[in-house]
């Protein structure tokens, strides 16, 4: 049943929640994960539907949202933009208006982040960013949850981002502000993160303290003493034509055993996947003892179930139901 009044929350970027909300989200994630492990059923979203609009490929995001809705007693609809009228020119705004009348929440994976914002502006139901060219908030929430499970609160810890200043890097920058840790990014010249995102998080952290964001060129310097080393593909979806140039430009930015040796001895390694083995990460690191990539992938499911409950039930909570 669609919400008719515009009382809703969206998750478009990691600036859409604060530290206290993130803590509550992770507490609920933990409970949902334990319930699922124990085989207990959770029907908090019985009768609710999530529409999932995909303009790009996906394995983890599609399956974890779909399974998550099912496990909460609801259902999810996979809506490929190729098969929607969206793919034939119906606007994002009109699609949002119409889909809001059928479903209780929308998830969108798209190229231009402006499409996510337009959908949120015109939808009367919560909108979740399932990845845009600029941000990937659900993934980084799953990563932060994974870090907390393994090492506890990341506040004050040192995180190294090695490689492309892409959607994941931008969300990690926002995460540094949300969770107050020290983030060092090493990106080759010409592949910096979004300057506005960098400026906003840097300025807010300088004022509030507890964390920092620094950008440099040297991956070894960024990795030095890190508690967590993170990377991602050098060629994101939509950049396939640039692949050969990128392979050349990112030479020296591979996360391998030598780079991991610069980090703290018990440092974790994360990658949102899909990995391009032998490019941004060596097999030895990806399959090695410091890698938590499979837990990270699993935690997409648990964290998103908590996100779905938070956003889809929020209108009821806001109305005191
Ligand atoms: N990490 C991630 O978002 O994976 P998919 O592209 O498979 O959804
Ligand atoms: N940066 C990658 C992330 C994939 C989950 C991409 O956008 O393709």
PDB file of N, CA and C and ligand atoms in Angstrom, residues 54 56-64 109 130-131 136 138-139 143 168 232 237 271-274 296-297 300 304, ligand 1:
ATOM      1  N   UNK A  54      16.653  -1.348 -11.879  1.00  0.00           N
ATOM      2  CA  UNK A  54      18.068  -1.554 -12.215  1.00  0.00           C
ATOM      3  C   UNK A  54      18.368  -1.068 -13.631  1.00  0.00           C
ATOM      4  N   UNK A  56      21.754  -0.987 -14.259  1.00  0.00           N
ATOM      5  CA  UNK A  56      23.066  -1.621 -14.376  1.00  0.00           C
ATOM      6  C   UNK A  56      22.961  -3.042 -13.837  1.00  0.00           C
ATOM      7  N   UNK A  57      23.974  -3.831 -14.152  1.00  0.00           N
ATOM      8  CA  UNK A  57      24.022  -5.220 -13.677  1.00  0.00           C
ATOM      9  C   UNK A  57      24.167  -5.278 -12.160  1.00  0.00           C
ATOM     10  N   UNK A  58      23.836  -6.415 -11.577  1.00  0.00           N
ATOM     11  CA  UNK A  58      24.019  -6.606 -10.134  1.00  0.00           C
ATOM     12  C   UNK A  58      23.890  -8.082  -9.779  1.00  0.00           C
ATOM     13  N   UNK A  59      24.716  -8.526  -8.872  1.00  0.00           N
ATOM     14  CA  UNK A  59      24.539  -9.843  -8.242  1.00  0.00           C
ATOM     15  C   UNK A  59      24.119  -9.636  -6.791  1.00  0.00           C
ATOM     16  N   UNK A  60      25.000  -9.019  -5.999  1.00  0.00           N
ATOM     17  CA  UNK A  60      24.773  -8.874  -4.559  1.00  0.00           C
ATOM     18  C   UNK A  60      23.567  -8.006  -4.230  1.00  0.00           C
ATOM     19  N   UNK A  61      23.477  -6.844  -4.842  1.00  0.00           N
ATOM     20  CA  UNK A  61      22.434  -5.882  -4.470  1.00  0.00           C
ATOM     21  C   UNK A  61      21.062  -6.448  -4.801  1.00  0.00           C
ATOM     22  N   UNK A  62      20.936  -6.985  -5.997  1.00  0.00           N
ATOM     23  CA  UNK A  62      19.645  -7.544  -6.402  1.00  0.00           C
ATOM     24  C   UNK A  62      19.224  -8.689  -5.489  1.00  0.00           C
ATOM     25  N   UNK A  63      20.132  -9.648  -5.306  1.00  0.00           N
ATOM     26  CA  UNK A  63      19.751 -10.855  -4.563  1.00  0.00           C
ATOM     27  C   UNK A  63      19.548 -10.539  -3.082  1.00  0.00           C
ATOM     28  N   UNK A  64      20.398  -9.697  -2.498  1.00  0.00           N
ATOM     29  CA  UNK A  64      20.263  -9.419  -1.051  1.00  0.00           C
ATOM     30  C   UNK A  64      18.999  -8.618  -0.759  1.00  0.00           C
ATOM     31  N   UNK A 109      19.202   1.474  -8.907  1.00  0.00           N
ATOM     32  CA  UNK A 109      20.614   1.423  -9.306  1.00  0.00           C
ATOM     33  C   UNK A 109      20.698   2.074 -10.674  1.00  0.00           C
ATOM     34  N   UNK A 130      20.719   2.089  -4.594  1.00  0.00           N
ATOM     35  CA  UNK A 130      21.394   0.789  -4.713  1.00  0.00           C
ATOM     36  C   UNK A 130      22.668   0.880  -5.525  1.00  0.00           C
ATOM     37  N   UNK A 131      23.182   2.040  -5.708  1.00  0.00           N
ATOM     38  CA  UNK A 131      24.438   2.415  -6.392  1.00  0.00           C
ATOM     39  C   UNK A 131      24.128   3.391  -7.523  1.00  0.00           C
ATOM     40  N   UNK A 136      27.556   4.701  -3.128  1.00  0.00           N
ATOM     41  CA  UNK A 136      27.068   3.325  -2.902  1.00  0.00           C
ATOM     42  C   UNK A 136      26.864   3.144  -1.389  1.00  0.00           C
ATOM     43  N   UNK A 138      24.617   1.673   0.662  1.00  0.00           N
ATOM     44  CA  UNK A 138      24.264   0.385   1.286  1.00  0.00           C
ATOM     45  C   UNK A 138      25.500  -0.488   1.453  1.00  0.00           C
ATOM     46  N   UNK A 139      26.385  -0.454   0.459  1.00  0.00           N
ATOM     47  CA  UNK A 139      27.604  -1.252   0.547  1.00  0.00           C
ATOM     48  C   UNK A 139      28.474  -0.785   1.708  1.00  0.00           C
ATOM     49  N   UNK A 143      29.896  -2.594   5.053  1.00  0.00           N
ATOM     50  CA  UNK A 143      31.332  -2.648   5.365  1.00  0.00           C
ATOM     51  C   UNK A 143      31.587  -2.183   6.800  1.00  0.00           C
ATOM     52  N   UNK A 168      32.322   4.200  -4.503  1.00  0.00           N
ATOM     53  CA  UNK A 168      32.649   3.605  -3.205  1.00  0.00           C
ATOM     54  C   UNK A 168      33.529   4.556  -2.390  1.00  0.00           C
ATOM     55  N   UNK A 232      38.605  -1.300  -4.770  1.00  0.00           N
ATOM     56  CA  UNK A 232      37.474  -1.598  -5.659  1.00  0.00           C
ATOM     57  C   UNK A 232      38.036  -1.660  -7.072  1.00  0.00           C
ATOM     58  N   UNK A 237      31.214   0.116 -13.608  1.00  0.00           N
ATOM     59  CA  UNK A 237      30.184  -0.092 -14.638  1.00  0.00           C
ATOM     60  C   UNK A 237      29.927   1.219 -15.391  1.00  0.00           C
ATOM     61  N   UNK A 271      36.643  -5.464   0.052  1.00  0.00           N
ATOM     62  CA  UNK A 271      36.396  -5.160  -1.371  1.00  0.00           C
ATOM     63  C   UNK A 271      34.901  -5.401  -1.561  1.00  0.00           C
ATOM     64  N   UNK A 272      34.202  -4.460  -2.173  1.00  0.00           N
ATOM     65  CA  UNK A 272      32.745  -4.604  -2.306  1.00  0.00           C
ATOM     66  C   UNK A 272      32.362  -5.736  -3.251  1.00  0.00           C
ATOM     67  N   UNK A 273      33.287  -6.134  -4.120  1.00  0.00           N
ATOM     68  CA  UNK A 273      33.056  -7.149  -5.151  1.00  0.00           C
ATOM     69  C   UNK A 273      32.053  -6.619  -6.198  1.00  0.00           C
ATOM     70  N   UNK A 274      32.134  -7.004  -7.466  1.00  0.00           N
ATOM     71  CA  UNK A 274      33.012  -8.035  -7.997  1.00  0.00           C
ATOM     72  C   UNK A 274      34.481  -7.591  -8.070  1.00  0.00           C
ATOM     73  N   UNK A 296      31.538  -9.515   4.260  1.00  0.00           N
ATOM     74  CA  UNK A 296      31.055  -8.214   3.775  1.00  0.00           C
ATOM     75  C   UNK A 296      29.861  -8.411   2.847  1.00  0.00           C
ATOM     76  N   UNK A 297      30.012  -9.353   1.917  1.00  0.00           N
ATOM     77  CA  UNK A 297      28.927  -9.619   0.958  1.00  0.00           C
ATOM     78  C   UNK A 297      27.695 -10.144   1.691  1.00  0.00           C
ATOM     79  N   UNK A 300      25.544  -7.504   3.460  1.00  0.00           N
ATOM     80  CA  UNK A 300      24.615  -6.691   2.663  1.00  0.00           C
ATOM     81  C   UNK A 300      23.179  -7.080   3.012  1.00  0.00           C
ATOM     82  N   UNK A 304      20.738  -4.513   4.989  1.00  0.00           N
ATOM     83  CA  UNK A 304      19.623  -3.995   4.183  1.00  0.00           C
ATOM     84  C   UNK A 304      18.265  -4.366   4.769  1.00  0.00           C
TER      85      UNK A 304
HETATM   86  N1  LIG B   1      28.903  -4.877  -4.345  1.00  0.00           N
HETATM   87  C1  LIG B   1      27.820  -4.791  -5.139  1.00  0.00           C
HETATM   88  O1  LIG B   1      27.043  -3.828  -5.089  1.00  0.00           O
HETATM   89  O2  LIG B   1      27.684  -5.855  -5.964  1.00  0.00           O
HETATM   90  P1  LIG B   1      26.650  -6.030  -7.170  1.00  0.00           P
HETATM   91  O3  LIG B   1      27.086  -5.088  -8.259  1.00  0.00           O
HETATM   92  O4  LIG B   1      26.784  -7.474  -7.554  1.00  0.00           O
HETATM   93  O5  LIG B   1      25.269  -5.688  -6.687  1.00  0.00           O
END
